[in-house]
Amino acid sequence: MNAVQTFKLVKEFDGLVAVNGIDLEIKQGELFSLLGPNGAGKTTAIRMLCCLLKPTKGTASILGYDIAKEPFKVKELIGVSPQETVLSERLNCWENLALIGKVHGLSSKEVKGRSKELLETMGLTERSQDQVRKFSGGMKRRLSIAMALVSDPQVLFLDEPTLGLDPQARRAVWEYIAELKGKKTILLTTHYMEEADFLSDRIGIIDEGRVVALGTSQELKTNRLEMRSMVVSTRNITAEVIADLQSKYSRVEEVNGELKISHKDLDFKEIVDYLHSRGVTVYSAALEQPTLEDVFIQITGKKLRD
Amino acid sequence: MKSWEIGKRNLKEIYRNPVLLGFLLGMPVAFMLVFCSAMGGAQANPISLSIVDEDRSQTSSAFISCLGSIEAIELNEPIYSEKSQAQEDLEDGRISFYLFIPSGFEEARQAQQTVNLELTYKAADPMIGLQVKPIIEAVGSEFLGVAPPLIVELKGTESKIKNEVVNFFAPGIAVYGLMILVSTAAEIIADDREKGFLARMFTTPARPWDFILGYSLPFIPVLIISTLIYLGVGMALGLTIVGNLGHAILIFFLIGLCSIGTGMIVGSLVKSGSQAGVSWLFIVPMAMISGAWFSVEGMPSAMKSIAGALPFIHAIDASRAVINGSPFSAIIFDLYWLVGWAVVLFAVGIVLFRRTMVS
C-alpha cells in the first residue's frame, strides 16, 4: 500500500486553478520532494493532503484513508510542519510539544519521553524552559519539526522546512531530516533545488499546479536533459567566431571571454579544435554538471526562483 | 481531553501577555479610579458657591444661611453686594459661578410671587451649573414654602449606600471591563488564524468541539477573576453592596458570556489580530449608550431603543439595581434578556468559528 496516493487532485480558488490534476504515488518510508517555484501549487497540495482544504476534484488517500471521507483518521497518522513557523509564542518548548502530543492522545508520560528525546536531537534542551518568542528563526524551525514528530506520525509533511534559514541552520535541518529517511514517509516541499537534490529519494517537479517531471534526481538529470553544456575560458575571441558558433549550436552565451555552449550531443573536442583553428586561445574547457535547475528550465522554460 | 489542552494553551497565552492583561484588567480599574475620584469618589467635596445679595433683606440672609447649611454646598465669603464685582471675579477665574439674589426677593416671598434667581457660570463649564441648579431649586422651593418636587431627596432618607458616586460608577465600569473580553477573544482567535497556528492545530485529530471549547472556556476564569477584581477595587473605593452579591455576579457572568460570544464572531470574521481592533468601534459606543460612565436618562429615545435592544444596558441597570438593594424580582426581565443574548451570540460565534476550520 502506498503511504500517499493522489488521483487527479484539483483545487480551484474562485476560478483560479492552484493544483491541476496531480497524480502521485509515494511509497512507505520514501522521502519525496515536491520541487517548484513559489506559487506552483506545492503548499496547496500539502494543505489538501493534511485535510485543511477540500479538493475541488479528484481524490487522495493517506495510508488507505480518504482525505475527504475520513479526515480524522488521516489526522491521527500525520505530522505537519507548516511553511510558517507557527508555534505558541508564549509557551516554552515542553508546553508546545505537550500541546500537540496530548491533542494526538498521548499520555503525559509518553509526551515527556518523546519530548525529551526530540529536544535533545534538535539541540533545544538548554533553552527548553524559555518561551519560544525569544528563539531565533532556526530554533523555531527545529521546534516546529519536533512538534510534527512528537506524535510519532507515520507520514510527515514538511512544507518548506528551511525557508528563511541561514546556510548553517539549513544544513542542520537537512541532517536531521536525512536521519529520518527510511523511518517515516516524508513529503517535503521546497523551492531549493539543492535541498531536493540532497534529501530526496524521488522528486516531483511542479509548475502551475501540475507535476511536470517525476523521478530520482539522477533520472531527471540524465533522462530529461536533452542538452549538455560546456564552459570554455578564452582570450581574443571575436564577434565573428561567436556568431559562427551561434549558427551551429542551440545556445551560445559569452561574458568577458567565457563561453557557455549548450547543445544536444555536444562534442567537447570538436569545439576546442574549432576555436584553435580560428586562432582563439583556450585557457580551460569543461563539461558542466547538470542541475535540477537546468532540468526545470528545460521543462518549464523559466528559472526556479522566477 | 483535547479541548482542555487547547484551553490551557489559550489561558497561558492570555496570562503571559502583559499588554493583553493590562487592557483587560488595568484599563477598567484605571477608569474606576479616575471616574470615582473625579466625580466625588470616596471623599466628595462640597461645591463652593458665591452669592450676590442685591436684596440685602432678612429673608435673603435667611435663604443664604439655609443654602450654607446644606452639606453639599460651601459658601464663599464675602457675600457680594454688587453683581458687577462677582462678574469680574468670574471672568478673572477667581470663582466658578455665582448665584444672584435680586432686589425684591423679600417682597416677592411675602406676596407669594414668583422669585427669579440667576445662576451664572462660565459658558465653557456648563456641567457645574447643571450640577448646582437642582440643589438650589430644591432648597429655594423648601425655603419659600412651595411644595417642592425634590424635597424627599433633600431631606436625605437613611441610605445604606456609603458613596452613591461609587455605587453608580463601579457596576457600569465593571460591565465595560467585561465588554473588553470582546476584543480579547477576537484578537486571540484572529491572531491564531492569521499566523497559521489554528491551521496547524486543524491538522491534529482534535474535533471541532475541542476547538470551540478550547477557545471559549479559558475566558471563564478570566471573566471570574476580572469580576472579582472590579468588585474588589469598587469596594476599596467605597462600593456598598446593599443587595445580593450573588445576583450581581450572575449578571456579570452573563454579560461576560455575551462578550466572549461576540468576540468569537468578530475573531471569525476578521482576517488578522490587528483587524480585531475593530471591536473597539463597538465596545466604546455601546458602553456610552448603555450608561457605563453616565446616566442615560436624558438620552434621545431612538438611542435608548438601540441600547435597550442590546444586552449591555440591561447588565448595567440590573447590576446597579441589585447592588443598591433591589430584589431579584426587579431584574428578572434583564436576566432573560441577558440569557437570550448569551445563547444567540454563542450560537452564531460557534457557527462562524466552525466555518473557519475547513475551506
XYZ file of C-alpha atoms in Angstrom:
665
model
C 0.000 0.000 0.000
C 1.241 3.478 -0.848
C 1.617 5.920 2.024
C 0.309 8.807 -0.065
C -1.736 8.446 -3.199
C -3.482 11.138 -5.192
C -5.659 10.784 -8.239
C -6.263 13.793 -10.487
C -6.283 16.112 -7.479
C -7.575 19.590 -8.316
C -8.009 22.724 -6.210
C -9.555 25.896 -7.543
C -9.948 29.209 -5.721
C -12.618 31.387 -7.309
C -11.836 30.046 -10.765
C -8.060 30.170 -10.254
C -6.567 26.686 -10.571
C -3.891 26.229 -7.903
C -3.498 22.454 -8.273
C -4.364 20.990 -11.628
C -4.799 17.223 -11.607
C -1.874 15.904 -9.593
C -1.270 12.137 -9.607
C 1.205 10.925 -7.015
C 2.181 7.599 -5.515
C 4.552 7.808 -2.571
C 5.762 4.569 -1.051
C 6.012 3.942 2.690
C 9.377 5.085 4.052
C 10.108 7.182 0.968
C 11.270 10.809 1.126
C 9.512 12.536 -1.717
C 10.064 16.176 -2.616
C 7.761 18.469 -4.499
C 10.083 20.993 -6.109
C 8.768 24.114 -7.721
C 8.804 27.905 -7.682
C 6.674 29.989 -5.321
C 3.038 29.781 -6.345
C 3.471 26.468 -8.170
C 0.831 24.756 -6.002
C 3.067 22.846 -3.571
C 1.571 24.221 -0.359
C -1.986 23.915 -1.678
C -1.325 20.251 -2.481
C 0.026 19.642 1.033
C -2.860 21.515 2.644
C -5.289 19.213 0.849
C -3.374 16.115 1.963
C -3.438 17.418 5.566
C -7.239 17.849 5.333
C -7.055 21.642 5.641
C -8.526 22.228 2.192
C -11.227 20.244 0.441
C -10.223 19.179 -3.084
C -12.342 20.688 -5.837
C -11.976 17.468 -7.827
C -10.088 14.196 -7.567
C -9.229 12.059 -4.574
C -6.317 11.389 -2.274
C -5.570 8.929 0.481
C -3.051 8.624 3.279
C -2.246 5.011 4.187
C -5.529 3.994 2.603
C -7.738 6.591 4.334
C -9.549 9.010 2.042
C -8.735 12.616 2.977
C -12.273 13.816 2.271
C -14.202 10.934 3.841
C -12.030 10.083 6.848
C -10.133 13.250 7.749
C -9.801 12.437 11.444
C -8.281 9.013 10.681
C -5.825 10.773 8.384
C -5.001 13.385 11.044
C -4.152 10.646 13.534
C -1.463 9.340 11.162
C 0.212 12.529 10.043
C 2.578 15.127 11.438
C 2.809 18.549 9.837
C 5.447 21.244 9.942
C 3.858 24.154 8.089
C 5.634 26.697 5.941
C 5.100 29.471 8.501
C 6.913 28.553 11.716
C 3.741 28.565 13.778
C 4.329 27.958 17.434
C 2.569 29.123 20.539
C 4.882 32.034 21.225
C 4.318 32.400 24.970
C 4.697 28.685 25.667
C 8.060 27.016 26.174
C 9.337 24.028 24.159
C 7.887 21.440 26.518
C 4.487 23.091 26.523
C 4.392 23.378 22.733
C 5.313 19.723 22.335
C 2.866 18.648 25.054
C 0.040 20.536 23.353
C 0.456 18.659 20.066
C 1.261 15.334 21.735
C -1.749 15.389 24.038
C -4.109 16.506 21.282
C -2.905 13.381 19.470
C -3.929 11.359 22.508
C -0.527 10.671 24.050
C -0.275 10.289 27.829
C 1.766 12.753 29.896
C 4.468 10.112 30.345
C 4.648 9.401 26.613
C 4.763 13.104 25.802
C 7.544 13.685 28.301
C 9.641 10.832 26.929
C 9.166 11.821 23.279
C 9.750 15.492 24.010
C 12.992 14.838 25.881
C 14.302 12.752 23.008
C 13.268 15.273 20.350
C 14.622 18.267 22.241
C 17.973 16.515 22.560
C 18.009 15.571 18.884
C 17.111 19.095 17.824
C 19.638 20.688 20.198
C 16.989 22.570 22.132
C 17.367 21.042 25.602
C 19.222 24.022 27.077
C 16.539 26.507 26.020
C 13.600 24.169 26.604
C 12.168 26.217 29.502
C 12.251 29.548 27.626
C 9.207 30.990 25.925
C 9.708 30.367 22.216
C 9.096 34.006 21.245
C 12.711 34.580 22.352
C 14.051 31.956 19.895
C 15.920 32.534 16.632
C 14.341 31.514 13.312
C 16.446 28.353 13.161
C 15.467 27.262 16.674
C 11.807 27.870 15.924
C 12.054 25.826 12.745
C 13.674 22.930 14.619
C 10.968 23.055 17.281
C 8.319 23.151 14.562
C 9.720 19.945 13.081
C 9.895 18.407 16.570
C 6.203 19.277 17.054
C 5.403 17.487 13.816
C 7.251 14.423 15.122
C 6.087 14.317 18.741
C 3.098 12.098 17.987
C 5.409 9.663 16.143
C 3.449 10.024 12.894
C 3.702 7.550 10.049
C 3.568 10.245 7.409
C 5.382 13.544 7.838
C 4.613 16.671 5.822
C 7.375 19.268 5.787
C 6.329 22.393 3.937
C 9.431 24.427 3.023
C 11.248 23.284 6.192
C 14.288 25.502 5.659
C 12.624 28.623 4.302
C 14.345 31.732 5.614
C 17.110 29.894 7.457
C 20.795 30.780 7.218
C 23.021 28.175 5.478
C 24.286 26.710 8.760
C 20.810 26.259 10.226
C 19.587 24.890 6.890
C 22.350 22.301 6.868
C 21.449 21.232 10.447
C 17.792 20.736 9.478
C 18.808 18.760 6.389
C 20.932 16.459 8.501
C 18.076 15.775 10.858
C 15.632 15.125 8.001
C 18.199 12.811 6.416
C 18.265 10.826 9.688
C 14.523 10.239 9.356
C 14.839 8.768 5.880
C 13.506 5.245 5.727
C 11.882 5.537 9.184
C 8.995 7.765 8.112
C 7.260 8.557 4.890
C 8.141 12.182 4.251
C 6.577 14.559 1.772
C 8.678 17.688 1.578
C 8.023 20.792 -0.448
C 10.815 23.142 -1.373
C 11.912 25.643 -3.928
C 15.574 24.995 -3.082
C 16.869 22.558 -5.698
C 19.938 21.705 -3.552
C 17.566 20.663 -0.783
C 15.542 18.390 -3.038
C 18.733 17.035 -4.575
C 20.385 16.335 -1.215
C 17.450 14.792 0.614
C 15.042 13.125 -1.759
C 14.539 9.566 -2.847
C 12.322 10.914 -5.607
C 11.428 14.372 -6.814
C 8.300 15.685 -8.440
C 8.825 18.954 -10.285
C 5.676 21.028 -10.031
C 4.773 24.065 -12.075
C 1.468 25.899 -12.446
C -0.312 23.222 -10.438
C 0.944 20.268 -12.487
C 3.647 17.686 -11.847
C 5.756 18.175 -14.952
C 8.533 15.682 -14.170
C 8.951 12.816 -11.748
C 11.881 10.597 -10.825
C 15.075 10.378 -8.830
C 17.437 13.299 -9.043
C 19.774 11.316 -11.315
C 16.933 10.133 -13.544
C 15.699 13.657 -14.004
C 19.163 14.947 -14.866
C 20.085 12.168 -17.267
C 16.763 11.347 -18.873
C 15.112 14.731 -19.025
C 18.078 16.817 -20.051
C 18.351 16.787 -23.818
C 21.165 19.311 -23.941
C 24.657 19.216 -22.454
C 26.618 22.347 -21.596
C 30.294 23.196 -21.583
C 32.134 26.262 -20.353
C 35.216 27.479 -22.211
C 37.512 30.186 -20.906
C 39.107 32.032 -23.863
C 41.201 35.014 -24.946
C 40.947 37.080 -28.153
C 37.626 35.602 -29.239
C 35.940 37.675 -31.934
C 32.324 38.518 -32.635
C 32.643 36.649 -35.900
C 33.633 33.413 -34.120
C 30.759 33.799 -31.622
C 28.269 34.353 -34.462
C 29.636 31.285 -36.216
C 29.201 29.183 -33.035
C 25.671 30.516 -32.543
C 24.759 29.318 -36.021
C 25.945 25.792 -35.218
C 24.808 25.248 -31.561
C 21.480 25.655 -29.743
C 22.648 28.170 -27.134
C 25.863 30.171 -27.000
C 26.484 32.855 -24.366
C 29.671 34.881 -23.953
C 30.633 37.007 -20.977
C 34.157 38.512 -20.716
C 35.685 35.790 -22.875
C 33.905 32.936 -21.078
C 31.741 30.926 -23.390
C 28.819 28.738 -22.317
C 27.694 26.434 -25.104
C 24.639 24.158 -24.787
C 23.634 21.630 -27.412
C 22.242 18.138 -27.827
C 25.076 15.625 -28.416
C 27.677 18.249 -27.595
C 31.175 17.276 -28.867
C 33.772 18.694 -26.485
C 36.810 18.055 -28.720
C 35.178 19.403 -31.839
C 34.530 22.780 -30.169
C 38.021 23.117 -28.732
C 39.570 22.209 -32.118
C 37.358 24.711 -33.881
C 38.388 27.506 -31.513
C 42.082 26.676 -32.010
C 41.633 26.668 -35.784
C 40.181 30.198 -35.583
C 43.185 31.402 -33.568
C 41.357 31.644 -30.247
C 43.451 30.897 -27.149
C 41.662 28.386 -24.872
C 42.670 28.588 -21.189
C 40.285 25.925 -19.915
C 37.305 23.937 -21.052
C 34.957 21.746 -19.000
C 31.652 19.973 -19.330
C 29.109 21.400 -16.886
C 27.367 19.087 -14.394
C 23.617 19.289 -14.974
C 21.488 20.559 -12.084
C 17.818 20.275 -11.261
C 17.630 23.954 -12.166
C 18.716 23.026 -15.723
C 16.037 20.349 -15.781
C 13.441 22.807 -14.546
C 14.458 25.448 -17.096
C 14.344 22.917 -19.877
C 10.893 21.652 -18.924
C 9.185 24.918 -17.997
C 11.260 27.481 -19.848
C 11.749 29.527 -16.646
C 14.017 29.634 -13.617
C 13.028 28.118 -10.260
C 13.127 31.444 -8.430
C 11.147 33.388 -11.068
C -9.303 15.989 26.996
C -8.240 17.718 23.811
C -10.338 20.827 24.480
C -8.689 21.144 27.908
C -5.226 21.111 26.301
C -6.232 23.780 23.770
C -7.922 25.809 26.515
C -4.874 25.531 28.776
C -2.684 26.850 25.979
C -5.001 29.801 25.370
C -5.141 30.638 29.069
C -1.331 30.675 29.211
C -1.221 32.923 26.134
C -3.522 35.356 27.970
C -1.900 35.481 31.385
C 1.618 35.578 29.992
C 0.782 38.580 27.824
C 1.136 41.727 29.940
C -0.240 44.052 27.250
C -3.393 41.992 26.873
C -3.827 41.738 30.640
C -3.218 45.451 31.015
C -6.074 46.206 28.656
C -8.343 43.594 30.134
C -7.869 44.332 33.810
C -5.889 47.533 34.109
C -7.995 49.818 31.948
C -11.325 49.270 33.752
C -9.583 49.606 37.130
C -7.985 52.876 35.968
C -11.382 54.064 34.705
C -12.929 53.216 38.058
C -10.253 55.135 39.963
C -10.462 58.150 37.665
C -14.254 58.351 37.433
C -14.914 57.734 41.105
C -12.235 60.214 42.151
C -13.192 62.856 39.597
C -16.890 62.646 40.340
C -16.558 62.642 44.098
C -15.108 59.267 44.863
C -14.571 58.204 48.403
C -14.412 61.777 49.725
C -16.954 64.003 47.998
C -16.027 67.670 48.307
C -18.720 70.329 48.782
C -19.320 72.758 45.931
C -18.084 76.330 46.548
C -20.945 78.759 45.965
C -20.572 82.528 45.596
C -23.616 84.716 46.154
C -24.603 88.227 45.132
C -27.223 89.529 47.565
C -28.751 92.598 45.948
C -31.839 92.367 48.189
C -29.874 92.600 51.489
C -33.005 91.740 53.478
C -33.558 89.457 56.457
C -35.253 86.988 54.129
C -32.320 86.895 51.703
C -29.885 86.443 54.641
C -32.026 83.609 55.959
C -32.076 81.989 52.497
C -28.287 82.265 52.259
C -27.946 80.643 55.715
C -30.253 77.906 54.538
C -28.037 77.276 51.499
C -24.963 77.279 53.719
C -26.467 74.590 55.926
C -26.565 72.125 53.017
C -23.698 69.654 53.247
C -23.092 69.674 49.523
C -22.527 73.446 49.473
C -19.765 75.585 50.925
C -20.458 79.330 50.853
C -17.694 81.597 49.629
C -17.008 84.706 51.711
C -17.713 87.535 51.403
C -21.232 87.754 50.027
C -21.174 90.171 47.103
C -23.470 93.158 47.187
C -22.815 94.182 43.585
C -23.334 91.861 40.639
C -20.543 93.570 38.711
C -17.952 92.540 41.342
C -18.968 88.890 41.092
C -18.991 89.060 37.312
C -15.477 90.472 37.346
C -14.250 87.693 39.649
C -15.945 85.075 37.447
C -14.297 86.430 34.330
C -10.920 86.560 36.077
C -11.322 82.945 37.163
C -11.396 83.648 40.911
C -14.809 81.983 41.220
C -16.510 79.292 39.100
C -20.078 80.544 39.276
C -22.371 82.723 41.394
C -25.973 82.926 42.470
C -27.686 86.298 42.098
C -30.491 87.180 44.548
C -32.206 90.226 43.017
C -33.730 93.120 44.951
C -37.402 92.473 45.653
C -36.692 88.938 46.851
C -38.271 89.559 50.292
C -41.339 91.299 48.857
C -41.858 88.569 46.341
C -41.734 85.955 49.098
C -44.203 87.834 51.249
C -46.537 88.368 48.273
C -46.050 84.728 47.316
C -44.987 85.746 43.833
C -42.539 84.030 41.573
C -38.949 84.653 42.550
C -36.306 84.671 39.834
C -32.818 83.677 40.860
C -29.907 83.692 38.436
C -27.126 81.173 38.433
C -24.255 82.483 36.304
C -21.412 80.248 35.211
C -18.762 80.241 32.519
C -20.084 79.012 29.172
C -17.031 76.741 28.897
C -18.049 74.835 32.046
C -21.785 74.117 31.793
C -21.589 70.983 33.963
C -21.184 72.950 37.188
C -24.380 74.917 36.512
C -26.297 71.739 35.751
C -24.966 70.169 38.923
C -25.891 73.029 41.270
C -29.178 74.184 39.717
C -31.345 71.372 41.097
C -29.871 71.802 44.593
C -30.670 75.499 44.640
C -34.118 74.929 43.184
C -34.872 72.370 45.858
C -33.530 74.488 48.728
C -35.279 77.534 47.316
C -38.612 75.777 46.983
C -38.363 74.493 50.533
C -37.365 77.880 51.895
C -40.115 79.714 50.055
C -42.694 77.239 51.278
C -43.787 75.974 47.918
C -44.269 72.204 47.761
C -41.007 71.248 46.125
C -40.775 68.143 43.982
C -37.338 67.157 45.297
C -37.961 67.583 48.980
C -37.575 63.837 49.729
C -34.157 63.754 48.180
C -33.051 66.788 50.084
C -34.116 65.507 53.372
C -31.847 62.532 52.717
C -33.541 59.305 53.604
C -31.424 56.885 55.573
C -29.430 55.007 52.926
C -27.073 52.107 53.469
C -25.050 53.301 50.479
C -21.904 54.963 51.742
C -20.980 56.614 48.485
C -23.568 56.981 45.751
C -21.000 58.031 43.169
C -19.037 54.808 43.560
C -22.228 52.745 43.620
C -23.176 54.378 40.326
C -19.857 54.037 38.522
C -18.459 50.725 39.770
C -21.108 48.391 38.252
C -21.114 50.308 34.942
C -17.359 50.221 34.617
C -17.269 46.547 35.650
C -19.630 45.761 32.750
C -17.468 47.903 30.485
C -14.445 45.896 31.648
C -16.200 42.666 30.754
C -17.063 44.130 27.347
C -13.304 44.262 26.703
C -13.457 40.463 26.528
C -14.957 41.009 23.052
C -11.663 42.437 21.886
C -9.519 39.925 23.803
C -11.340 36.855 22.447
C -11.451 38.290 18.925
C -7.748 39.128 18.972
C -6.659 35.673 20.143
C -8.765 33.832 17.554
C -7.877 36.188 14.693
C -4.197 36.207 15.618
C -4.022 32.402 15.693
C -5.741 32.273 12.324
C -3.529 34.931 10.772
C -0.289 33.343 11.968
C -1.391 29.848 10.940
C -1.479 28.397 14.459
C -5.118 27.393 14.096
C -4.371 25.793 10.731
C -1.598 23.798 12.370
C -3.965 22.683 15.121
C -6.568 21.733 12.493
C -4.104 19.127 11.155
C -4.330 17.311 14.516
C -7.134 14.874 15.383
C -8.857 17.464 17.614
C -12.576 17.750 16.775
C -14.463 20.994 16.104
C -15.950 20.976 19.631
C -12.479 20.684 21.126
C -11.595 23.958 19.426
C -14.854 25.679 20.321
C -14.478 24.753 23.987
C -10.730 25.364 23.883
C -11.247 28.890 22.602
C -14.139 29.815 24.910
C -13.574 28.058 28.254
C -10.277 29.827 29.092
C -12.166 33.087 29.211
C -14.382 31.840 32.037
C -11.644 32.047 34.708
C -10.565 35.362 33.168
C -14.156 36.546 33.460
C -14.433 35.426 37.093
C -11.100 36.972 38.093
C -11.941 40.211 36.264
C -15.289 40.426 38.062
C -13.677 39.861 41.463
C -11.003 42.485 40.751
C -13.559 45.071 39.613
C -15.731 44.440 42.670
C -12.677 44.493 44.940
C -11.465 47.820 43.570
C -15.013 49.172 43.768
C -15.277 48.138 47.419
C -11.894 49.684 48.186
C -13.261 52.939 46.763
C -16.388 52.699 48.884
C -18.785 50.496 46.919
C -21.580 49.288 49.201
C -23.231 46.003 48.333
C -26.712 46.554 49.710
C -28.418 43.802 47.709
C -27.414 40.275 46.842
C -23.814 39.978 45.658
C -24.537 36.588 44.062
C -27.159 38.149 41.788
C -24.668 40.808 40.733
C -22.038 38.169 39.975
C -24.617 36.214 37.927
C -25.273 39.333 35.840
C -21.555 39.942 35.330
C -21.111 36.288 34.325
C -23.900 36.506 31.734
C -22.615 39.719 30.177
C -19.147 38.144 30.122
C -20.559 35.220 28.131
C -22.202 37.673 25.726
C -18.828 39.375 25.261
C -16.982 36.080 24.648
C -19.624 35.060 22.063
C -19.298 38.438 20.350
C -15.509 38.026 20.414
C -15.809 34.640 18.686
C -17.948 36.259 15.989
C -15.526 39.134 15.432
C -12.488 36.804 15.579
C -14.018 34.522 12.955
C -14.899 37.373 10.604
C -11.737 39.489 10.642
C -8.543 38.392 8.937
C -5.901 39.421 11.477
C -5.272 40.191 15.119
C -4.852 43.864 14.324
C -8.175 43.895 12.466
C -9.762 42.579 15.673
C -9.213 46.116 16.992
C -12.369 46.939 15.055
C -14.254 45.581 18.076
C -13.412 48.832 19.912
C -15.688 50.608 17.451
C -18.424 48.570 19.066
C -17.252 48.473 22.700
C -16.844 52.203 23.361
C -20.110 53.451 21.769
C -22.007 50.583 23.416
C -20.534 51.423 26.823
C -21.561 55.049 26.289
C -25.144 54.483 25.230
C -25.565 51.754 27.818
C -24.723 54.147 30.641
C -21.431 52.676 31.813
C -19.987 56.107 32.544
C -23.008 58.392 32.931
C -26.743 58.306 33.291
C -28.629 57.754 30.055
C -31.896 59.159 31.399
C -31.710 62.197 29.161
C -30.591 60.273 26.071
C -32.790 60.568 22.929
C -35.406 57.823 22.767
C -34.017 56.398 19.498
C -30.654 55.830 21.167
C -32.367 54.385 24.208
C -34.198 51.918 21.964
C -30.950 50.785 20.328
C -29.257 50.369 23.702
C -32.327 48.608 25.097
C -32.281 46.020 22.333
C -28.710 45.038 23.197
C -27.619 43.259 26.375
C -25.188 45.755 27.880
C -27.634 48.340 29.219
C -29.582 45.502 30.871
C -26.422 44.267 32.581
C -25.540 47.762 33.802
C -29.053 48.592 35.026
C -29.572 45.220 36.674
C -26.168 45.127 38.378
C -26.654 48.669 39.714
C -30.119 47.724 40.917
C -29.121 44.555 42.794
C -26.007 46.140 44.270
C -28.142 49.056 45.511
C -30.646 46.715 47.129
C -33.289 45.792 44.536
C -34.776 42.311 44.902
C -34.254 39.518 42.362
C -37.778 40.047 41.002
C -36.771 43.525 39.832
C -34.108 42.192 37.478
C -35.828 39.119 36.027
C -36.572 40.817 32.702
C -32.943 41.915 32.376
C -31.770 38.393 33.184
C -33.991 36.855 30.487
C -32.600 39.379 28.045
C -29.023 38.567 29.006
C -29.530 34.789 28.837
C -31.188 35.161 25.411
C -28.349 37.249 24.052
C -25.688 34.950 25.517
C -27.285 31.941 23.768
C -27.685 33.766 20.428
C -24.186 35.260 20.422
C -22.557 31.957 21.381
C -24.529 30.047 18.735
C -23.560 32.500 15.983
C -19.970 32.539 17.246
C -19.783 28.728 17.103
C -21.242 28.581 13.577
C -18.795 31.198 12.269
C -15.830 29.679 14.104
C -16.615 26.236 12.634
C -16.718 27.759 9.177
C -13.089 28.830 9.541
C -11.946 25.234 10.097
C -12.278 23.844 6.557
C -12.084 25.793 3.314
